[in-house]
Amino acid sequence: MKTKVKLILITGDGGDGWVSFRKEKFAPRGGPDGGDGGNGGDIVFRPNRNIWDLRSFEEDQVLKSGDGGNGGKSKKNGKKGEDLIIDVPVNTLIKVSGKETVVINNKYVTLLRGGDGGRGNRTFKNSTNQEPLLAESGGGGVRVGVELEIKDLPEVALFGLSNSGKTYILNKLTNMAAKEADYSFTTTTPNIAEIKSDIENIKIIEIPDFINYKKASKYAHLLADIKVLVVTINHNDNTKEVYEQMMQNITGKTPASCAKILILNRFEETTKEPILDIEQDRVFCVIDGKIDVGKLKSLIAKLTKEPPKETAPSVQEVFIHEPPIIKGFERPNFSYSGGVVEIFDNKLVRIAKGSNLSKPEAQLQFHNLLNKSGYLKAFEDAGVTKGSIIKFGEVEMEFK
Ligand SMILES: Nc1nc2c(ncn2[C@@H]2O[C@H](COP(=O)(O)OP(=O)(O)OP(=O)(O)O)[C@@H](O)[C@H]2O)c(=O)[nH]1
Ligand SMILES: [Mg+2]
């Protein structure tokens, strides 16, 4: 079974903005009507319960989403690039650039955004420039190395308020000797063990009471692939309220389709019958510390084998890496050495690339933009001499 693979993900580039003008009868140039480029496609991971391993991927495989279309005349915006949807087993852990980690369980995850589309000349129109010849090139997509790994999460979880007998049940089921005691918060980190059976072992976890001990919530992700939730309650007059409160707190942390078993502890202390929304053969009573362990084990084994009722995955968007969204102009951002000025302001770099600066008129408009955004003054302050080369990414021009 292939449980690990490294991939290279590349998101599509954004399309370029367009420069055009409306054709009007008596005016050589009507208003600017160049459309915006479309955004590049995103890369989305989708949990798929019919896939068990990563054999469909090759080591270092390169996967790419679509490029956005360029803008066109008559305000025509470019098409969005096609998203790339990657199916993976549930509980696939994704390490991005060796650092950030995302777990895919029952949710779609948009891991990477495509490059954003460039603006057409229409958006450059202002009171001083009615005939803009400038447009923006599309933002580049990103290239990111990721590592996928399938995690073997527990199938059964013990969940209950503190001192409700979780560890007691865990020890009975697994012959573990985890510490159990008649006071609260004996267990503050999860206990994980295996229920041994003739066919296969079943992984079970005791999750600390995170309703009263909030710090333990960080372990809730270990419940992402639970098939059976074993709820423990100290049986008393409030059993029904406690059960309802617990169900409220667990919502969204386990798959909605998981089966439930209820353990009523200290049943000897009350004669009250349980009135709960749970099948009767799934309720176990502990009387004087005794429980039918054999029956509980075989019910757990049976329920973990049952195929889960299909529930549609909800859509969640997580953005690990987004190309920066540039609003307005940043402060002049450049370096100057050896007669060369290098501009780092991505917005200007994209306009230089997206406009046809061989036209003197467009050059003049670009010059005005540099002036307006404070660059010419900043060049003067930095002592940039006439004849220096100014580099906007790949585009170069002479400082006059
Ligand atoms: N009298 C009686 N005692 C029980 C019963 N079930 C469990 N106990 C005891 O109750 C105590 C508490 O049980 P634990 O298993 O430690 O409780 P827990 O839910 O794990 O609690 P924390 O880990 O502290 O959150 C232990 O001493 C058990 O032996 C029962 O049905 N009757
Ligand atoms: Mg415990």
PDB file of N, CA and C and ligand atoms in Angstrom, residues 160-169 171 179-188 191 206-209 232 234 264-269 285-290, ligand 1:
ATOM      1  N   GLY A 160     -16.593  11.385  26.872  1.00  0.00           N
ATOM      2  CA  GLY A 160     -17.458  11.582  28.036  1.00  0.00           C
ATOM      3  C   GLY A 160     -16.885  12.636  28.946  1.00  0.00           C
ATOM      4  N   LEU A 161     -17.709  13.126  29.856  1.00  0.00           N
ATOM      5  CA  LEU A 161     -17.224  14.121  30.804  1.00  0.00           C
ATOM      6  C   LEU A 161     -16.182  13.460  31.703  1.00  0.00           C
ATOM      7  N   SER A 162     -15.438  14.303  32.394  1.00  0.00           N
ATOM      8  CA  SER A 162     -14.391  13.780  33.256  1.00  0.00           C
ATOM      9  C   SER A 162     -14.988  12.887  34.344  1.00  0.00           C
ATOM     10  N   ASN A 163     -14.250  11.847  34.684  1.00  0.00           N
ATOM     11  CA  ASN A 163     -14.646  10.896  35.734  1.00  0.00           C
ATOM     12  C   ASN A 163     -15.924  10.120  35.394  1.00  0.00           C
ATOM     13  N   SER A 164     -16.150   9.909  34.104  1.00  0.00           N
ATOM     14  CA  SER A 164     -17.350   9.159  33.710  1.00  0.00           C
ATOM     15  C   SER A 164     -17.002   7.725  33.308  1.00  0.00           C
ATOM     16  N   GLY A 165     -15.750   7.303  33.550  1.00  0.00           N
ATOM     17  CA  GLY A 165     -15.378   5.909  33.315  1.00  0.00           C
ATOM     18  C   GLY A 165     -14.818   5.598  31.934  1.00  0.00           C
ATOM     19  N   LYS A 166     -14.287   6.592  31.243  1.00  0.00           N
ATOM     20  CA  LYS A 166     -13.716   6.337  29.911  1.00  0.00           C
ATOM     21  C   LYS A 166     -12.515   5.399  29.992  1.00  0.00           C
ATOM     22  N   THR A 167     -11.578   5.735  30.880  1.00  0.00           N
ATOM     23  CA  THR A 167     -10.366   4.916  30.980  1.00  0.00           C
ATOM     24  C   THR A 167     -10.723   3.508  31.473  1.00  0.00           C
ATOM     25  N   TYR A 168     -11.707   3.449  32.346  1.00  0.00           N
ATOM     26  CA  TYR A 168     -12.172   2.156  32.859  1.00  0.00           C
ATOM     27  C   TYR A 168     -12.617   1.272  31.685  1.00  0.00           C
ATOM     28  N   ILE A 169     -13.403   1.816  30.773  1.00  0.00           N
ATOM     29  CA  ILE A 169     -13.880   1.053  29.607  1.00  0.00           C
ATOM     30  C   ILE A 169     -12.706   0.716  28.679  1.00  0.00           C
ATOM     31  N   ASN A 171      -9.569   0.286  29.401  1.00  0.00           N
ATOM     32  CA  ASN A 171      -8.770  -0.804  29.988  1.00  0.00           C
ATOM     33  C   ASN A 171      -9.462  -2.158  29.819  1.00  0.00           C
ATOM     34  N   LYS A 179      -4.051   4.859  33.567  1.00  0.00           N
ATOM     35  CA  LYS A 179      -4.463   5.280  34.906  1.00  0.00           C
ATOM     36  C   LYS A 179      -5.930   5.703  34.930  1.00  0.00           C
ATOM     37  N   GLU A 180      -6.696   5.044  35.798  1.00  0.00           N
ATOM     38  CA  GLU A 180      -8.086   5.452  36.044  1.00  0.00           C
ATOM     39  C   GLU A 180      -8.198   5.767  37.523  1.00  0.00           C
ATOM     40  N   ALA A 181      -8.985   6.780  37.851  1.00  0.00           N
ATOM     41  CA  ALA A 181      -9.111   7.144  39.263  1.00  0.00           C
ATOM     42  C   ALA A 181     -10.426   7.872  39.492  1.00  0.00           C
ATOM     43  N   ASP A 182     -10.867   7.843  40.723  1.00  0.00           N
ATOM     44  CA  ASP A 182     -12.171   8.414  41.054  1.00  0.00           C
ATOM     45  C   ASP A 182     -12.076   9.915  41.324  1.00  0.00           C
ATOM     46  N   TYR A 183     -11.415  10.635  40.452  1.00  0.00           N
ATOM     47  CA  TYR A 183     -11.416  12.097  40.507  1.00  0.00           C
ATOM     48  C   TYR A 183     -11.274  12.633  39.084  1.00  0.00           C
ATOM     49  N   SER A 184     -11.494  13.944  38.918  1.00  0.00           N
ATOM     50  CA  SER A 184     -11.537  14.522  37.563  1.00  0.00           C
ATOM     51  C   SER A 184     -10.163  14.711  36.951  1.00  0.00           C
ATOM     52  N   PHE A 185     -10.145  14.733  35.634  1.00  0.00           N
ATOM     53  CA  PHE A 185      -8.960  15.043  34.821  1.00  0.00           C
ATOM     54  C   PHE A 185      -7.771  14.129  35.073  1.00  0.00           C
ATOM     55  N   THR A 186      -8.053  12.841  35.224  1.00  0.00           N
ATOM     56  CA  THR A 186      -6.961  11.860  35.307  1.00  0.00           C
ATOM     57  C   THR A 186      -6.280  11.796  33.939  1.00  0.00           C
ATOM     58  N   THR A 187      -7.098  11.829  32.895  1.00  0.00           N
ATOM     59  CA  THR A 187      -6.544  11.765  31.543  1.00  0.00           C
ATOM     60  C   THR A 187      -6.575  13.156  30.918  1.00  0.00           C
ATOM     61  N   THR A 188      -5.382  13.692  30.601  1.00  0.00           N
ATOM     62  CA  THR A 188      -5.345  15.034  29.975  1.00  0.00           C
ATOM     63  C   THR A 188      -4.756  14.989  28.558  1.00  0.00           C
ATOM     64  N   ASN A 191      -5.385   8.712  25.236  1.00  0.00           N
ATOM     65  CA  ASN A 191      -4.867   7.341  25.347  1.00  0.00           C
ATOM     66  C   ASN A 191      -5.282   6.617  24.081  1.00  0.00           C
ATOM     67  N   GLU A 206      -9.133   7.241  23.781  1.00  0.00           N
ATOM     68  CA  GLU A 206      -9.872   7.954  24.838  1.00  0.00           C
ATOM     69  C   GLU A 206      -9.506   9.418  24.673  1.00  0.00           C
ATOM     70  N   ILE A 207     -10.490  10.225  24.371  1.00  0.00           N
ATOM     71  CA  ILE A 207     -10.219  11.647  24.166  1.00  0.00           C
ATOM     72  C   ILE A 207     -10.510  12.355  25.502  1.00  0.00           C
ATOM     73  N   PRO A 208      -9.570  13.150  26.013  1.00  0.00           N
ATOM     74  CA  PRO A 208      -9.841  13.825  27.295  1.00  0.00           C
ATOM     75  C   PRO A 208     -11.087  14.706  27.189  1.00  0.00           C
ATOM     76  N   ASP A 209     -11.721  14.928  28.326  1.00  0.00           N
ATOM     77  CA  ASP A 209     -12.947  15.752  28.369  1.00  0.00           C
ATOM     78  C   ASP A 209     -12.626  17.174  27.923  1.00  0.00           C
ATOM     79  N   THR A 232     -19.683   7.902  27.294  1.00  0.00           N
ATOM     80  CA  THR A 232     -19.816   7.449  28.683  1.00  0.00           C
ATOM     81  C   THR A 232     -20.478   8.544  29.515  1.00  0.00           C
ATOM     82  N   ASN A 234     -22.116   9.209  33.617  1.00  0.00           N
ATOM     83  CA  ASN A 234     -22.483   8.732  34.954  1.00  0.00           C
ATOM     84  C   ASN A 234     -23.992   8.861  35.071  1.00  0.00           C
ATOM     85  N   LEU A 264     -23.715   3.629  30.367  1.00  0.00           N
ATOM     86  CA  LEU A 264     -24.221   4.309  31.561  1.00  0.00           C
ATOM     87  C   LEU A 264     -23.479   3.762  32.765  1.00  0.00           C
ATOM     88  N   ASN A 265     -22.581   4.575  33.295  1.00  0.00           N
ATOM     89  CA  ASN A 265     -21.755   4.176  34.422  1.00  0.00           C
ATOM     90  C   ASN A 265     -22.489   4.340  35.742  1.00  0.00           C
ATOM     91  N   ARG A 266     -22.011   3.627  36.741  1.00  0.00           N
ATOM     92  CA  ARG A 266     -22.575   3.730  38.101  1.00  0.00           C
ATOM     93  C   ARG A 266     -24.096   3.567  38.058  1.00  0.00           C
ATOM     94  N   PHE A 267     -24.548   2.617  37.282  1.00  0.00           N
ATOM     95  CA  PHE A 267     -25.986   2.404  37.135  1.00  0.00           C
ATOM     96  C   PHE A 267     -26.614   1.958  38.445  1.00  0.00           C
ATOM     97  N   GLU A 268     -25.743   1.392  39.327  1.00  0.00           N
ATOM     98  CA  GLU A 268     -26.247   0.900  40.628  1.00  0.00           C
ATOM     99  C   GLU A 268     -26.771   2.021  41.510  1.00  0.00           C
ATOM    100  N   GLU A 269     -26.314   3.276  41.220  1.00  0.00           N
ATOM    101  CA  GLU A 269     -26.669   4.383  42.111  1.00  0.00           C
ATOM    102  C   GLU A 269     -28.055   4.947  41.821  1.00  0.00           C
ATOM    103  N   CYS A 285     -25.036  -0.887  30.555  1.00  0.00           N
ATOM    104  CA  CYS A 285     -25.028  -0.359  31.916  1.00  0.00           C
ATOM    105  C   CYS A 285     -23.875  -0.983  32.696  1.00  0.00           C
ATOM    106  N   VAL A 286     -23.172  -0.141  33.446  1.00  0.00           N
ATOM    107  CA  VAL A 286     -22.101  -0.648  34.306  1.00  0.00           C
ATOM    108  C   VAL A 286     -22.652  -0.671  35.728  1.00  0.00           C
ATOM    109  N   ILE A 287     -22.717  -1.875  36.296  1.00  0.00           N
ATOM    110  CA  ILE A 287     -23.262  -2.007  37.650  1.00  0.00           C
ATOM    111  C   ILE A 287     -22.168  -2.593  38.533  1.00  0.00           C
ATOM    112  N   ASP A 288     -21.851  -1.845  39.617  1.00  0.00           N
ATOM    113  CA  ASP A 288     -20.776  -2.235  40.533  1.00  0.00           C
ATOM    114  C   ASP A 288     -19.482  -2.560  39.787  1.00  0.00           C
ATOM    115  N   GLY A 289     -19.171  -1.729  38.809  1.00  0.00           N
ATOM    116  CA  GLY A 289     -17.900  -1.905  38.076  1.00  0.00           C
ATOM    117  C   GLY A 289     -17.893  -3.093  37.138  1.00  0.00           C
ATOM    118  N   LYS A 290     -19.061  -3.658  36.836  1.00  0.00           N
ATOM    119  CA  LYS A 290     -19.095  -4.803  35.927  1.00  0.00           C
ATOM    120  C   LYS A 290     -19.852  -4.461  34.651  1.00  0.00           C
TER     121      LYS A 290
HETATM  122  N1  LIG B   1     -18.833   2.309  41.448  1.00  0.00           N
HETATM  123  C1  LIG B   1     -18.517   2.397  40.172  1.00  0.00           C
HETATM  124  N2  LIG B   1     -17.311   2.893  39.828  1.00  0.00           N
HETATM  125  C2  LIG B   1     -16.981   2.960  38.516  1.00  0.00           C
HETATM  126  C3  LIG B   1     -17.881   2.533  37.523  1.00  0.00           C
HETATM  127  N3  LIG B   1     -17.284   2.747  36.317  1.00  0.00           N
HETATM  128  C4  LIG B   1     -16.053   3.292  36.557  1.00  0.00           C
HETATM  129  N4  LIG B   1     -15.860   3.396  37.886  1.00  0.00           N
HETATM  130  C5  LIG B   1     -14.696   4.000  38.536  1.00  0.00           C
HETATM  131  O1  LIG B   1     -14.783   5.406  38.355  1.00  0.00           O
HETATM  132  C6  LIG B   1     -13.508   6.001  38.354  1.00  0.00           C
HETATM  133  C7  LIG B   1     -13.383   7.024  37.212  1.00  0.00           C
HETATM  134  O2  LIG B   1     -13.181   6.392  36.003  1.00  0.00           O
HETATM  135  P1  LIG B   1     -12.141   6.840  34.899  1.00  0.00           P
HETATM  136  O3  LIG B   1     -12.171   5.720  33.937  1.00  0.00           O
HETATM  137  O4  LIG B   1     -10.821   7.259  35.442  1.00  0.00           O
HETATM  138  O5  LIG B   1     -12.875   8.127  34.333  1.00  0.00           O
HETATM  139  P2  LIG B   1     -12.515   8.985  33.053  1.00  0.00           P
HETATM  140  O6  LIG B   1     -13.774   9.262  32.333  1.00  0.00           O
HETATM  141  O7  LIG B   1     -11.425   8.340  32.292  1.00  0.00           O
HETATM  142  O8  LIG B   1     -12.058  10.335  33.737  1.00  0.00           O
HETATM  143  P3  LIG B   1     -10.871  11.362  33.397  1.00  0.00           P
HETATM  144  O9  LIG B   1      -9.833  10.636  32.625  1.00  0.00           O
HETATM  145  O10 LIG B   1     -10.389  11.801  34.740  1.00  0.00           O
HETATM  146  O11 LIG B   1     -11.504  12.486  32.655  1.00  0.00           O
HETATM  147  C8  LIG B   1     -12.507   4.866  38.309  1.00  0.00           C
HETATM  148  O12 LIG B   1     -11.968   4.708  39.612  1.00  0.00           O
HETATM  149  C9  LIG B   1     -13.353   3.661  37.937  1.00  0.00           C
HETATM  150  O13 LIG B   1     -12.835   2.437  38.432  1.00  0.00           O
HETATM  151  C10 LIG B   1     -19.157   2.021  37.948  1.00  0.00           C
HETATM  152  O14 LIG B   1     -20.024   1.678  37.124  1.00  0.00           O
HETATM  153  N5  LIG B   1     -19.430   1.972  39.267  1.00  0.00           N
END
